[in-house]
Amino acid sequence: MSKPLNIGMVGYGFMARAHSHAWASVAHFFDTGYRPVLKAVAARGAEKAKGFADMWGYERVETDWRKLVEAKDIDAIDICVPNDLHAEIAIAAAKAGKMVLSEKPLARTASEGQPMVDAVEKAGVANMVWYNYRRVPAVSLIKQWVAEGKLGRIFHYRAKFLQDWTISPDVPQGGQATWRLDVDAAGSGVTGDLLAHCLDTALWINGDISSLTAMTETFVKERKDATSGQMKKVGIDDAAAVMTRFANGSLGTFESTRYARGHKAGYTLEINGEKGSLSWDLHDLNRVQYFNHGVEGAARGWTDILVTDGDHPYLGKWWVPGLTIGYEHSFTHQVADFLDGLRTGKPASPTFREALETNRVCDAIIASGKSGDWVNL
Ligand code: SOE
């Protein structure tokens, strides 16, 4: 018999939907020994929270997250609210002995994230940050192949995450829908929101970054504050271009922007090694492009691999070869790994401590964007 695991969700936005979908579906496909129960959702807006709870099957609604943290019947707190609230909720939850999962990035800055790491480690509670793209099977396959040495020595790691939704100066900052544009709520702009995904994947696949230099820009300098209606200086980075050196000797180039007209979620990555190259594109997420330098003769060239077979990461749990899965499944895989970690005692990655490293790199990017200097990590 699987054990119930009672989830307390904080928030009801886009990410709360993605996470709830994962909690609700995981036990139907992955035999982890746990059965998540959508117990309660906490959000300030009672009406909307009620609608969310009804839609997803949460048993009750609270208007203060502290009620969830105090509740005897909640095992895990899942934080899906703007970045400025992560630390307070996570620390209180850890102190109350709850498992804590936080939406990415861990915090607005590494210094804000450090006490979160200390709190979960002191309390000895399971913890994880939702960097979901690692769990896209094609990306997990790339990680596996690089770790096995399929590419040999790595020379280049190249990633970008492009969007175009903030080009209009009429998009406000702050408030519920546009907090990502408010530096007080978000901590940074594209660096913490988009590049953080690329960095998390890069650190996982290619190891530590030892130094970097960055160029950042804020194209729209003032935006209306969605709450007060007043014009306010914009404090976030709208775009970032970064050059890095990795500890393994390879070079990295990273770019993210919300000003790339036509791009909605243009996350791509490519790795070049001595024996071959691998690349991936979120808009075609079930495929990996592979160039194998070992193939001799006229058949040499890029191979387009459809990652849907039973021996590909996670795919044995889904349909039959050839049938594709989507964005939402990356969250289900993350939950499956989290629950497996509870069973085996080997924590699922990235833990708060591991995700803190991504925050450190983000901080270095923001600092270098201002100073123009190289920063050692
Ligand atoms: C921003 O638009 C955003 O929703 C990010 O916050 C998510 O982390 C990313 O996966 C998609 O884009």
mmCIF file of N, CA and C and ligand atoms in Angstrom, residues 14-15 103-104 132-133 161 163 165 180 193-194 197 258 264-265 327, ligand 1:
data_model
loop_
_atom_site.group_PDB
_atom_site.id
_atom_site.type_symbol
_atom_site.label_atom_id
_atom_site.label_comp_id
_atom_site.label_asym_id
_atom_site.label_seq_id
_atom_site.Cartn_x
_atom_site.Cartn_y
_atom_site.Cartn_z
ATOM 1 N N PHE A 14 -0.017 30.139 -12.372
ATOM 2 C CA PHE A 14 0.434 29.239 -13.432
ATOM 3 C C PHE A 14 1.293 28.090 -12.881
ATOM 4 N N MET A 15 2.233 28.434 -11.979
ATOM 5 C CA MET A 15 3.113 27.391 -11.460
ATOM 6 C C MET A 15 2.375 26.436 -10.518
ATOM 7 N N GLU A 103 9.273 26.850 -5.815
ATOM 8 C CA GLU A 103 9.416 27.175 -7.225
ATOM 9 C C GLU A 103 10.754 27.893 -7.414
ATOM 10 N N LYS A 104 11.343 27.826 -8.600
ATOM 11 C CA LYS A 104 12.614 28.469 -8.862
ATOM 12 C C LYS A 104 12.443 29.966 -9.051
ATOM 13 N N ASN A 132 12.394 22.373 -13.510
ATOM 14 C CA ASN A 132 11.735 21.251 -14.187
ATOM 15 C C ASN A 132 12.416 20.779 -15.457
ATOM 16 N N TYR A 133 13.156 21.683 -16.156
ATOM 17 C CA TYR A 133 13.639 21.288 -17.494
ATOM 18 C C TYR A 133 14.661 20.163 -17.471
ATOM 19 N N PHE A 161 17.535 31.414 -23.624
ATOM 20 C CA PHE A 161 16.111 31.343 -23.294
ATOM 21 C C PHE A 161 15.510 32.676 -23.711
ATOM 22 N N GLN A 163 12.224 35.179 -24.929
ATOM 23 C CA GLN A 163 10.786 35.469 -24.909
ATOM 24 C C GLN A 163 10.563 36.866 -25.499
ATOM 25 N N TRP A 165 7.460 38.902 -24.355
ATOM 26 C CA TRP A 165 6.191 39.413 -23.814
ATOM 27 C C TRP A 165 6.287 40.745 -23.080
ATOM 28 N N ARG A 180 6.975 39.627 -12.076
ATOM 29 C CA ARG A 180 8.298 39.278 -12.607
ATOM 30 C C ARG A 180 9.061 40.505 -13.119
ATOM 31 N N ASP A 193 14.801 34.578 -13.768
ATOM 32 C CA ASP A 193 13.585 33.932 -14.254
ATOM 33 C C ASP A 193 13.874 32.907 -15.356
ATOM 34 N N LEU A 194 14.666 33.304 -16.325
ATOM 35 C CA LEU A 194 14.889 32.451 -17.500
ATOM 36 C C LEU A 194 16.288 31.846 -17.525
ATOM 37 N N HIS A 197 17.103 28.846 -15.424
ATOM 38 C CA HIS A 197 16.823 27.504 -15.947
ATOM 39 C C HIS A 197 18.038 26.992 -16.718
ATOM 40 N N ARG A 258 13.626 39.083 -22.857
ATOM 41 C CA ARG A 258 12.180 39.100 -23.109
ATOM 42 C C ARG A 258 11.889 40.048 -24.263
ATOM 43 N N LYS A 264 8.667 32.749 -27.755
ATOM 44 C CA LYS A 264 7.770 32.638 -26.597
ATOM 45 C C LYS A 264 8.433 31.907 -25.439
ATOM 46 N N ALA A 265 9.052 30.803 -25.720
ATOM 47 C CA ALA A 265 9.784 30.063 -24.679
ATOM 48 C C ALA A 265 10.945 29.369 -25.395
ATOM 49 N N TYR A 327 5.447 19.470 -21.755
ATOM 50 C CA TYR A 327 6.017 20.324 -20.711
ATOM 51 C C TYR A 327 5.618 19.841 -19.309
HETATM 52 C C1 SOE B 1 8.269 33.325 -17.503
HETATM 53 O O1 SOE B 1 7.415 33.718 -18.524
HETATM 54 C C2 SOE B 1 8.221 31.815 -17.304
HETATM 55 O O2 SOE B 1 6.907 31.457 -16.964
HETATM 56 C C3 SOE B 1 9.166 31.387 -16.187
HETATM 57 O O3 SOE B 1 8.845 31.990 -14.948
HETATM 58 C C4 SOE B 1 9.178 29.886 -16.087
HETATM 59 O O4 SOE B 1 10.076 29.456 -15.094
HETATM 60 C C5 SOE B 1 9.595 29.323 -17.467
HETATM 61 O O5 SOE B 1 9.641 27.928 -17.410
HETATM 62 C C6 SOE B 1 8.661 29.781 -18.528
HETATM 63 O O6 SOE B 1 8.595 31.179 -18.525
#
